[in-house]
Amino acid sequence: MGIFARIKKAWYESIVWETIDENFYDELEESLIMADLGAAVAAEAVSELRRVVYEKSIQRGDEVKQALRDILEKKLEVGDTSLDLSTTPSIVLVIGVNGVGKTTSIGKLAHRYKEQGKRVLLCAADTFRAAAADQLEIWAERAGVEIVRSREGADPGAVLFDSLAAAKARSVDVVFCDTAGRLHNKANLMSELAKLRKIIDREVPDAAKETLLVLDATTGQNGLQQAKVFRETAGLTGIILTKLDGTAKGGICVAIAQELGVPVKFVGLGEGIDDLQPFDAKEYVNALI
Ligand SMILES: Nc1nc2c(ncn2[C@@H]2O[C@H](COP(=O)(O)OP(=O)(O)OP(=O)(O)O)[C@@H](O)[C@H]2O)c(=O)[nH]1
Ligand SMILES: [Mg+2]
């Protein structure tokens, strides 16, 4: 950056962050709420920022910004962001409400781990929707991985059982299990997921297991409620935050990390097979602020 651009930038930042007064904090809190962090977490972050600004006698805009980044980053660090794939097979159950990007994310994950030299098998346990297994099969072909599927209306538990048997027989490294996002009602969906969990625990008790909740970044505050409900039924080891390529900031993941202690593990940045990245708190917070 040239000297004039630098001066202009410094000047701009100094007027934007010039007065660290009540007004500044109020506006900041509001913009954090707008980014979907939720009222409670936004208030907490701002009060922490006040304390840091006071204790360190911070006056410069860029220092305030950095202090806020540090605070949010810390809030996101609530657990391992990598997948535990330490056993053969390891089982990854992918859950979430309809349309959030479960099947697409599985396709991307399959590609990612196949590229890393792992033997991957997809389990088409979404038998509720006619085209669901076909959609997963297209992803399996794209990624060049195996799939176990059945017909529409088949028992998802039976498909999972077959997938686990195949995984054991074929020395598969990782099974990604797709699930329905919609059954006749929420109670049905949840009891179905509880059943799938039980089958995994029974059939591969010693396997490394992940249960990933897929959340659409554009969902906003409702994401926290979804995470609570799914955590109760299926347990959660991580979040895949999709559709971050749009305008949504996905700040809900900060609220989920804070309130439920569940870390984001991957972010979805588009519809293509390469549009999935491991979550990086620093990068995420930089983009947020
Ligand atoms: N822009 C964008 N679109 C995405 C992303 N992930 C998924 N999608 C799109 O979201 C739509 C739904 O994705 P699916 O993978 O079918 O979602 P699902 O959760 O499996 O849906 P159901 O099986 O119906 O519950 C598709 O059009 C995807 O291409 C993402 O990270 N960014
Ligand atoms: Mg699907």
mmCIF file of C-alpha atoms and ligand atoms in Angstrom:
data_model
loop_
_atom_site.group_PDB
_atom_site.id
_atom_site.type_symbol
_atom_site.label_atom_id
_atom_site.label_comp_id
_atom_site.label_asym_id
_atom_site.label_seq_id
_atom_site.Cartn_x
_atom_site.Cartn_y
_atom_site.Cartn_z
ATOM 1 C CA MET A 1 0.000 0.000 0.000
ATOM 2 C CA GLY A 2 1.361 3.433 -0.928
ATOM 3 C CA ILE A 3 1.909 6.153 1.602
ATOM 4 C CA PHE A 4 -1.154 8.149 0.547
ATOM 5 C CA ALA A 5 -3.378 5.096 0.690
ATOM 6 C CA ARG A 6 -1.975 4.363 4.126
ATOM 7 C CA ILE A 7 -2.663 7.835 5.391
ATOM 8 C CA LYS A 8 -6.140 7.761 3.954
ATOM 9 C CA LYS A 9 -6.784 4.377 5.542
ATOM 10 C CA ALA A 10 -5.432 5.508 8.908
ATOM 11 C CA TRP A 11 -7.540 8.638 8.715
ATOM 12 C CA TYR A 12 -10.602 6.616 7.805
ATOM 13 C CA GLU A 13 -10.059 4.191 10.649
ATOM 14 C CA SER A 14 -9.438 7.002 13.084
ATOM 15 C CA ILE A 15 -12.792 8.602 12.343
ATOM 16 C CA VAL A 16 -14.625 5.292 12.294
ATOM 17 C CA TRP A 17 -13.149 4.160 15.597
ATOM 18 C CA GLU A 18 -12.355 7.617 16.895
ATOM 19 C CA THR A 19 -14.571 7.939 19.896
ATOM 20 C CA ILE A 20 -14.733 4.901 22.074
ATOM 21 C CA ASP A 21 -17.734 6.075 24.006
ATOM 22 C CA GLU A 22 -21.136 4.717 24.999
ATOM 23 C CA ASN A 23 -22.407 5.312 21.511
ATOM 24 C CA PHE A 24 -19.575 3.298 20.042
ATOM 25 C CA TYR A 25 -20.266 0.327 22.306
ATOM 26 C CA ASP A 26 -23.997 0.482 21.637
ATOM 27 C CA GLU A 27 -23.473 0.484 17.890
ATOM 28 C CA LEU A 28 -20.950 -2.315 18.137
ATOM 29 C CA GLU A 29 -23.339 -4.438 20.178
ATOM 30 C CA GLU A 30 -26.051 -3.825 17.646
ATOM 31 C CA SER A 31 -23.878 -4.830 14.729
ATOM 32 C CA LEU A 32 -22.829 -8.026 16.508
ATOM 33 C CA ILE A 33 -26.489 -8.862 17.015
ATOM 34 C CA MET A 34 -27.087 -8.145 13.324
ATOM 35 C CA ALA A 35 -24.350 -10.649 12.522
ATOM 36 C CA ASP A 36 -26.406 -13.289 14.417
ATOM 37 C CA LEU A 37 -24.241 -13.621 17.500
ATOM 38 C CA GLY A 38 -27.347 -13.334 19.626
ATOM 39 C CA ALA A 39 -28.139 -10.713 22.250
ATOM 40 C CA ALA A 40 -26.533 -12.511 25.184
ATOM 41 C CA VAL A 41 -23.204 -13.247 23.498
ATOM 42 C CA ALA A 42 -23.051 -9.801 21.866
ATOM 43 C CA ALA A 43 -23.565 -8.115 25.241
ATOM 44 C CA GLU A 44 -20.940 -10.338 26.831
ATOM 45 C CA ALA A 45 -18.396 -9.641 24.079
ATOM 46 C CA VAL A 46 -18.928 -5.896 24.355
ATOM 47 C CA SER A 47 -18.598 -5.884 28.119
ATOM 48 C CA GLU A 48 -15.372 -7.883 27.845
ATOM 49 C CA LEU A 49 -14.147 -5.412 25.254
ATOM 50 C CA ARG A 50 -14.909 -2.492 27.587
ATOM 51 C CA ARG A 51 -12.839 -4.119 30.293
ATOM 52 C CA VAL A 52 -9.887 -4.794 27.996
ATOM 53 C CA VAL A 53 -10.005 -1.282 26.529
ATOM 54 C CA TYR A 54 -10.021 0.139 30.058
ATOM 55 C CA GLU A 55 -7.360 -2.145 31.502
ATOM 56 C CA LYS A 56 -4.956 -1.695 28.592
ATOM 57 C CA SER A 57 -5.843 1.981 28.097
ATOM 58 C CA ILE A 58 -6.502 1.281 24.444
ATOM 59 C CA GLN A 59 -7.203 4.325 22.315
ATOM 60 C CA ARG A 60 -6.408 3.454 18.726
ATOM 61 C CA GLY A 61 -9.071 2.051 16.462
ATOM 62 C CA ASP A 62 -6.967 -0.801 15.153
ATOM 63 C CA GLU A 63 -6.171 -1.871 18.712
ATOM 64 C CA VAL A 64 -9.835 -1.946 19.645
ATOM 65 C CA LYS A 65 -10.535 -4.008 16.572
ATOM 66 C CA GLN A 66 -7.778 -6.452 17.459
ATOM 67 C CA ALA A 67 -9.018 -6.718 21.048
ATOM 68 C CA LEU A 68 -12.490 -7.562 19.787
ATOM 69 C CA ARG A 69 -11.082 -10.128 17.392
ATOM 70 C CA ASP A 70 -9.190 -11.794 20.232
ATOM 71 C CA ILE A 71 -12.316 -11.924 22.386
ATOM 72 C CA LEU A 72 -14.452 -13.519 19.667
ATOM 73 C CA GLU A 73 -11.726 -15.932 18.668
ATOM 74 C CA LYS A 74 -11.475 -17.136 22.234
ATOM 75 C CA LYS A 75 -15.222 -17.642 22.360
ATOM 76 C CA LEU A 76 -14.984 -19.940 19.352
ATOM 77 C CA GLU A 77 -12.293 -22.135 20.835
ATOM 78 C CA VAL A 78 -14.394 -24.751 22.553
ATOM 79 C CA GLY A 79 -13.004 -28.020 21.278
ATOM 80 C CA ASP A 80 -11.161 -29.903 18.609
ATOM 81 C CA THR A 81 -12.054 -28.598 15.144
ATOM 82 C CA SER A 82 -10.673 -31.631 13.317
ATOM 83 C CA LEU A 83 -12.612 -34.856 12.775
ATOM 84 C CA ASP A 84 -11.678 -37.833 14.901
ATOM 85 C CA LEU A 85 -11.050 -40.513 12.286
ATOM 86 C CA SER A 86 -8.683 -42.521 14.435
ATOM 87 C CA THR A 87 -10.288 -45.933 13.915
ATOM 88 C CA THR A 88 -11.061 -48.073 10.880
ATOM 89 C CA PRO A 89 -13.873 -47.562 10.293
ATOM 90 C CA SER A 90 -14.714 -44.186 11.801
ATOM 91 C CA ILE A 91 -18.338 -43.143 11.612
ATOM 92 C CA VAL A 92 -19.599 -39.657 10.832
ATOM 93 C CA LEU A 93 -23.329 -39.113 11.201
ATOM 94 C CA VAL A 94 -24.531 -35.965 9.431
ATOM 95 C CA ILE A 95 -27.778 -34.433 10.652
ATOM 96 C CA GLY A 96 -29.818 -31.246 10.362
ATOM 97 C CA VAL A 97 -33.146 -29.864 9.171
ATOM 98 C CA ASN A 98 -34.085 -30.067 5.507
ATOM 99 C CA GLY A 99 -32.261 -28.101 2.859
ATOM 100 C CA VAL A 100 -29.327 -26.957 4.983
ATOM 101 C CA GLY A 101 -26.740 -28.805 2.882
ATOM 102 C CA LYS A 102 -26.237 -32.220 4.494
ATOM 103 C CA THR A 103 -25.951 -34.249 1.304
ATOM 104 C CA THR A 104 -23.804 -31.640 -0.450
ATOM 105 C CA SER A 105 -21.457 -31.395 2.538
ATOM 106 C CA ILE A 106 -21.082 -35.183 2.616
ATOM 107 C CA GLY A 107 -20.128 -35.114 -1.063
ATOM 108 C CA LYS A 108 -17.481 -32.496 -0.322
ATOM 109 C CA LEU A 109 -16.193 -34.383 2.721
ATOM 110 C CA ALA A 110 -16.027 -37.628 0.752
ATOM 111 C CA HIS A 111 -13.924 -35.890 -1.881
ATOM 112 C CA ARG A 112 -11.678 -34.317 0.737
ATOM 113 C CA TYR A 113 -10.865 -37.555 2.560
ATOM 114 C CA LYS A 114 -10.633 -39.622 -0.587
ATOM 115 C CA GLU A 115 -7.991 -37.152 -1.796
ATOM 116 C CA GLN A 116 -6.157 -37.753 1.458
ATOM 117 C CA GLY A 117 -5.971 -41.420 0.562
ATOM 118 C CA LYS A 118 -8.778 -42.716 2.750
ATOM 119 C CA ARG A 119 -11.260 -45.369 1.759
ATOM 120 C CA VAL A 120 -14.643 -43.660 2.054
ATOM 121 C CA LEU A 121 -18.131 -45.128 2.069
ATOM 122 C CA LEU A 122 -21.375 -43.173 1.942
ATOM 123 C CA CYS A 123 -24.495 -44.421 3.663
ATOM 124 C CA ALA A 124 -27.776 -43.277 2.137
ATOM 125 C CA ALA A 125 -29.904 -43.363 5.278
ATOM 126 C CA ASP A 126 -32.199 -40.627 3.952
ATOM 127 C CA THR A 127 -34.818 -42.948 2.516
ATOM 128 C CA PHE A 128 -37.655 -40.524 3.161
ATOM 129 C CA ARG A 129 -37.358 -38.527 -0.030
ATOM 130 C CA ALA A 130 -37.450 -40.267 -3.398
ATOM 131 C CA ALA A 131 -34.456 -38.519 -4.911
ATOM 132 C CA ALA A 132 -32.289 -38.415 -1.798
ATOM 133 C CA ALA A 133 -30.278 -41.585 -2.454
ATOM 134 C CA ASP A 134 -29.903 -40.657 -6.134
ATOM 135 C CA GLN A 135 -28.487 -37.288 -5.119
ATOM 136 C CA LEU A 136 -26.015 -38.944 -2.756
ATOM 137 C CA GLU A 137 -25.063 -41.445 -5.444
ATOM 138 C CA ILE A 138 -24.175 -38.614 -7.824
ATOM 139 C CA TRP A 139 -21.850 -37.237 -5.161
ATOM 140 C CA ALA A 140 -20.351 -40.683 -4.590
ATOM 141 C CA GLU A 141 -19.566 -40.911 -8.307
ATOM 142 C CA ARG A 142 -18.101 -37.425 -8.398
ATOM 143 C CA ALA A 143 -15.883 -38.144 -5.423
ATOM 144 C CA GLY A 144 -15.080 -41.674 -6.571
ATOM 145 C CA VAL A 145 -16.211 -43.366 -3.370
ATOM 146 C CA GLU A 146 -18.466 -46.281 -2.463
ATOM 147 C CA ILE A 147 -22.107 -46.025 -1.458
ATOM 148 C CA VAL A 148 -24.614 -48.303 0.255
ATOM 149 C CA ARG A 149 -28.207 -47.457 -0.592
ATOM 150 C CA SER A 150 -31.670 -48.925 -0.714
ATOM 151 C CA ARG A 151 -35.035 -48.034 -2.146
ATOM 152 C CA GLU A 152 -37.282 -45.151 -1.126
ATOM 153 C CA GLY A 153 -39.191 -45.877 2.052
ATOM 154 C CA ALA A 154 -36.712 -48.483 3.261
ATOM 155 C CA ASP A 155 -35.788 -48.527 6.925
ATOM 156 C CA PRO A 156 -32.883 -46.064 7.412
ATOM 157 C CA GLY A 157 -31.637 -48.233 10.267
ATOM 158 C CA ALA A 158 -31.330 -51.200 7.916
ATOM 159 C CA VAL A 159 -29.336 -49.139 5.409
ATOM 160 C CA LEU A 160 -27.048 -47.984 8.188
ATOM 161 C CA PHE A 161 -26.651 -51.551 9.453
ATOM 162 C CA ASP A 162 -25.679 -52.712 5.949
ATOM 163 C CA SER A 163 -23.263 -49.798 5.553
ATOM 164 C CA LEU A 164 -21.511 -50.614 8.798
ATOM 165 C CA ALA A 165 -21.269 -54.294 7.863
ATOM 166 C CA ALA A 166 -19.813 -53.345 4.468
ATOM 167 C CA ALA A 167 -17.396 -50.908 6.101
ATOM 168 C CA LYS A 168 -16.104 -53.602 8.440
ATOM 169 C CA ALA A 169 -15.856 -56.210 5.694
ATOM 170 C CA ARG A 170 -14.066 -53.890 3.239
ATOM 171 C CA SER A 171 -11.730 -52.113 5.678
ATOM 172 C CA VAL A 172 -13.317 -48.764 4.987
ATOM 173 C CA ASP A 173 -11.649 -45.864 6.787
ATOM 174 C CA VAL A 174 -14.610 -43.566 7.148
ATOM 175 C CA VAL A 175 -18.366 -43.843 6.720
ATOM 176 C CA PHE A 176 -20.368 -40.664 6.130
ATOM 177 C CA CYS A 177 -24.025 -41.240 6.889
ATOM 178 C CA ASP A 178 -26.616 -39.020 5.219
ATOM 179 C CA THR A 179 -29.915 -38.585 7.039
ATOM 180 C CA ALA A 180 -33.342 -37.179 6.290
ATOM 181 C CA GLY A 181 -33.935 -33.546 7.164
ATOM 182 C CA ARG A 182 -37.639 -33.970 7.282
ATOM 183 C CA LEU A 183 -39.986 -36.663 8.459
ATOM 184 C CA HIS A 184 -43.715 -36.319 9.010
ATOM 185 C CA ASN A 185 -43.026 -34.374 12.161
ATOM 186 C CA LYS A 186 -40.130 -33.377 14.368
ATOM 187 C CA ALA A 187 -40.725 -36.128 16.926
ATOM 188 C CA ASN A 188 -40.427 -38.719 14.149
ATOM 189 C CA LEU A 189 -37.216 -37.198 12.868
ATOM 190 C CA MET A 190 -35.688 -37.154 16.319
ATOM 191 C CA SER A 191 -36.638 -40.710 17.230
ATOM 192 C CA GLU A 192 -35.232 -41.837 13.868
ATOM 193 C CA LEU A 193 -31.920 -40.173 14.657
ATOM 194 C CA ALA A 194 -31.840 -41.672 18.138
ATOM 195 C CA LYS A 195 -32.315 -45.094 16.529
ATOM 196 C CA LEU A 196 -29.437 -44.504 14.105
ATOM 197 C CA ARG A 197 -27.184 -43.463 16.974
ATOM 198 C CA LYS A 198 -28.039 -46.637 18.847
ATOM 199 C CA ILE A 199 -27.235 -48.823 15.839
ATOM 200 C CA ILE A 200 -23.810 -47.198 15.500
ATOM 201 C CA ASP A 201 -23.095 -47.640 19.217
ATOM 202 C CA ARG A 202 -24.156 -51.276 19.048
ATOM 203 C CA GLU A 203 -22.477 -52.306 15.779
ATOM 204 C CA VAL A 204 -19.171 -50.455 16.082
ATOM 205 C CA PRO A 205 -18.851 -49.706 19.804
ATOM 206 C CA ASP A 206 -15.145 -48.943 19.653
ATOM 207 C CA ALA A 207 -15.224 -46.792 16.536
ATOM 208 C CA ALA A 208 -14.363 -43.098 16.540
ATOM 209 C CA LYS A 209 -17.703 -41.358 16.106
ATOM 210 C CA GLU A 210 -18.671 -37.878 15.063
ATOM 211 C CA THR A 211 -22.129 -36.383 14.885
ATOM 212 C CA LEU A 212 -22.076 -33.241 12.783
ATOM 213 C CA LEU A 213 -24.961 -30.818 12.699
ATOM 214 C CA VAL A 214 -25.265 -28.944 9.421
ATOM 215 C CA LEU A 215 -26.457 -25.376 9.866
ATOM 216 C CA ASP A 216 -27.341 -22.933 7.128
ATOM 217 C CA ALA A 217 -25.607 -19.632 7.925
ATOM 218 C CA THR A 218 -28.610 -17.747 6.615
ATOM 219 C CA THR A 219 -30.880 -19.281 9.272
ATOM 220 C CA GLY A 220 -29.812 -16.796 11.934
ATOM 221 C CA GLN A 221 -30.891 -17.170 15.534
ATOM 222 C CA ASN A 222 -33.021 -20.223 14.853
ATOM 223 C CA GLY A 223 -29.780 -22.152 14.435
ATOM 224 C CA LEU A 224 -29.192 -22.101 18.177
ATOM 225 C CA GLN A 225 -32.584 -23.671 18.813
ATOM 226 C CA GLN A 226 -31.898 -26.334 16.185
ATOM 227 C CA ALA A 227 -28.553 -27.125 17.768
ATOM 228 C CA LYS A 228 -30.155 -27.519 21.204
ATOM 229 C CA VAL A 229 -32.791 -29.939 19.965
ATOM 230 C CA PHE A 230 -30.396 -32.046 17.892
ATOM 231 C CA ARG A 231 -27.833 -32.144 20.671
ATOM 232 C CA GLU A 232 -30.379 -33.555 23.067
ATOM 233 C CA THR A 233 -31.323 -36.390 20.753
ATOM 234 C CA ALA A 234 -28.183 -37.322 18.940
ATOM 235 C CA GLY A 235 -25.347 -35.616 20.794
ATOM 236 C CA LEU A 236 -23.174 -33.283 18.724
ATOM 237 C CA THR A 237 -19.426 -33.256 18.212
ATOM 238 C CA GLY A 238 -19.343 -30.441 15.696
ATOM 239 C CA ILE A 239 -21.048 -28.059 13.313
ATOM 240 C CA ILE A 240 -20.760 -27.657 9.562
ATOM 241 C CA LEU A 241 -21.715 -24.079 8.783
ATOM 242 C CA THR A 242 -22.910 -23.879 5.170
ATOM 243 C CA LYS A 243 -23.720 -21.102 2.711
ATOM 244 C CA LEU A 244 -21.137 -18.700 4.074
ATOM 245 C CA ASP A 245 -20.504 -17.677 0.460
ATOM 246 C CA GLY A 246 -23.610 -15.491 0.626
ATOM 247 C CA THR A 247 -24.159 -12.360 2.675
ATOM 248 C CA ALA A 248 -24.824 -14.196 5.949
ATOM 249 C CA LYS A 249 -22.128 -13.839 8.579
ATOM 250 C CA GLY A 250 -23.075 -16.975 10.456
ATOM 251 C CA GLY A 251 -22.384 -15.392 13.834
ATOM 252 C CA ILE A 252 -24.728 -17.951 15.322
ATOM 253 C CA CYS A 253 -21.734 -20.288 15.565
ATOM 254 C CA VAL A 254 -20.287 -18.037 18.277
ATOM 255 C CA ALA A 255 -23.517 -18.370 20.254
ATOM 256 C CA ILE A 256 -23.522 -22.139 19.785
ATOM 257 C CA ALA A 257 -19.897 -22.422 20.867
ATOM 258 C CA GLN A 258 -20.643 -20.327 23.953
ATOM 259 C CA GLU A 259 -23.943 -21.798 24.989
ATOM 260 C CA LEU A 260 -23.519 -25.421 23.922
ATOM 261 C CA GLY A 261 -19.765 -25.862 23.783
ATOM 262 C CA VAL A 262 -19.919 -27.342 20.280
ATOM 263 C CA PRO A 263 -17.186 -26.239 17.834
ATOM 264 C CA VAL A 264 -17.549 -25.496 14.144
ATOM 265 C CA LYS A 265 -15.466 -28.009 12.177
ATOM 266 C CA PHE A 266 -16.104 -27.092 8.549
ATOM 267 C CA VAL A 267 -17.574 -24.245 6.553
ATOM 268 C CA GLY A 268 -19.390 -24.527 3.236
ATOM 269 C CA LEU A 269 -18.505 -21.843 0.713
ATOM 270 C CA GLY A 270 -20.454 -22.847 -2.366
ATOM 271 C CA GLU A 271 -22.070 -25.692 -4.223
ATOM 272 C CA GLY A 272 -18.945 -27.224 -5.760
ATOM 273 C CA ILE A 273 -17.043 -30.257 -4.556
ATOM 274 C CA ASP A 274 -14.082 -28.144 -3.401
ATOM 275 C CA ASP A 275 -16.205 -25.553 -1.601
ATOM 276 C CA LEU A 276 -15.634 -26.885 1.904
ATOM 277 C CA GLN A 277 -12.935 -25.728 4.257
ATOM 278 C CA PRO A 278 -11.807 -26.677 7.738
ATOM 279 C CA PHE A 279 -12.946 -24.005 10.139
ATOM 280 C CA ASP A 280 -10.306 -21.460 11.075
ATOM 281 C CA ALA A 281 -11.438 -19.229 13.949
ATOM 282 C CA LYS A 282 -8.909 -16.503 13.167
ATOM 283 C CA GLU A 283 -9.885 -16.286 9.526
ATOM 284 C CA TYR A 284 -13.557 -16.397 10.387
ATOM 285 C CA VAL A 285 -13.306 -13.582 12.927
ATOM 286 C CA ASN A 286 -11.267 -11.468 10.512
ATOM 287 C CA ALA A 287 -14.022 -11.858 7.936
ATOM 288 C CA LEU A 288 -16.665 -11.077 10.540
ATOM 289 C CA ILE A 289 -15.095 -7.793 11.678
HETATM 290 N N1 LIG B 1 -24.229 -21.412 -1.856
HETATM 291 C C1 LIG B 1 -24.163 -22.561 -1.212
HETATM 292 N N2 LIG B 1 -25.098 -23.493 -1.422
HETATM 293 C C2 LIG B 1 -25.024 -24.649 -0.760
HETATM 294 C C3 LIG B 1 -23.990 -24.904 0.178
HETATM 295 N N3 LIG B 1 -24.185 -26.142 0.677
HETATM 296 C C4 LIG B 1 -25.299 -26.627 0.091
HETATM 297 N N4 LIG B 1 -25.817 -25.739 -0.782
HETATM 298 C C5 LIG B 1 -27.030 -25.859 -1.600
HETATM 299 O O1 LIG B 1 -28.168 -26.001 -0.760
HETATM 300 C C6 LIG B 1 -29.152 -26.801 -1.384
HETATM 301 C C7 LIG B 1 -29.555 -27.934 -0.451
HETATM 302 O O2 LIG B 1 -28.450 -28.800 -0.280
HETATM 303 P P1 LIG B 1 -28.607 -30.329 0.125
HETATM 304 O O3 LIG B 1 -27.244 -30.860 0.285
HETATM 305 O O4 LIG B 1 -29.533 -31.029 -0.790
HETATM 306 O O5 LIG B 1 -29.300 -30.160 1.540
HETATM 307 P P2 LIG B 1 -29.834 -31.316 2.509
HETATM 308 O O6 LIG B 1 -29.630 -30.840 3.903
HETATM 309 O O7 LIG B 1 -29.243 -32.610 2.154
HETATM 310 O O8 LIG B 1 -31.408 -31.293 2.155
HETATM 311 P P3 LIG B 1 -32.495 -32.435 2.477
HETATM 312 O O9 LIG B 1 -31.908 -33.747 2.114
HETATM 313 O O10 LIG B 1 -33.683 -32.060 1.627
HETATM 314 O O11 LIG B 1 -32.825 -32.327 3.933
HETATM 315 C C8 LIG B 1 -28.541 -27.288 -2.673
HETATM 316 O O12 LIG B 1 -28.989 -26.481 -3.718
HETATM 317 C C9 LIG B 1 -27.036 -27.091 -2.462
HETATM 318 O O13 LIG B 1 -26.333 -26.896 -3.657
HETATM 319 C C10 LIG B 1 -22.994 -23.878 0.397
HETATM 320 O O14 LIG B 1 -22.050 -23.977 1.210
HETATM 321 N N5 LIG B 1 -23.139 -22.730 -0.320
HETATM 322 MG MG MG B 2 -30.088 -34.437 1.643
#
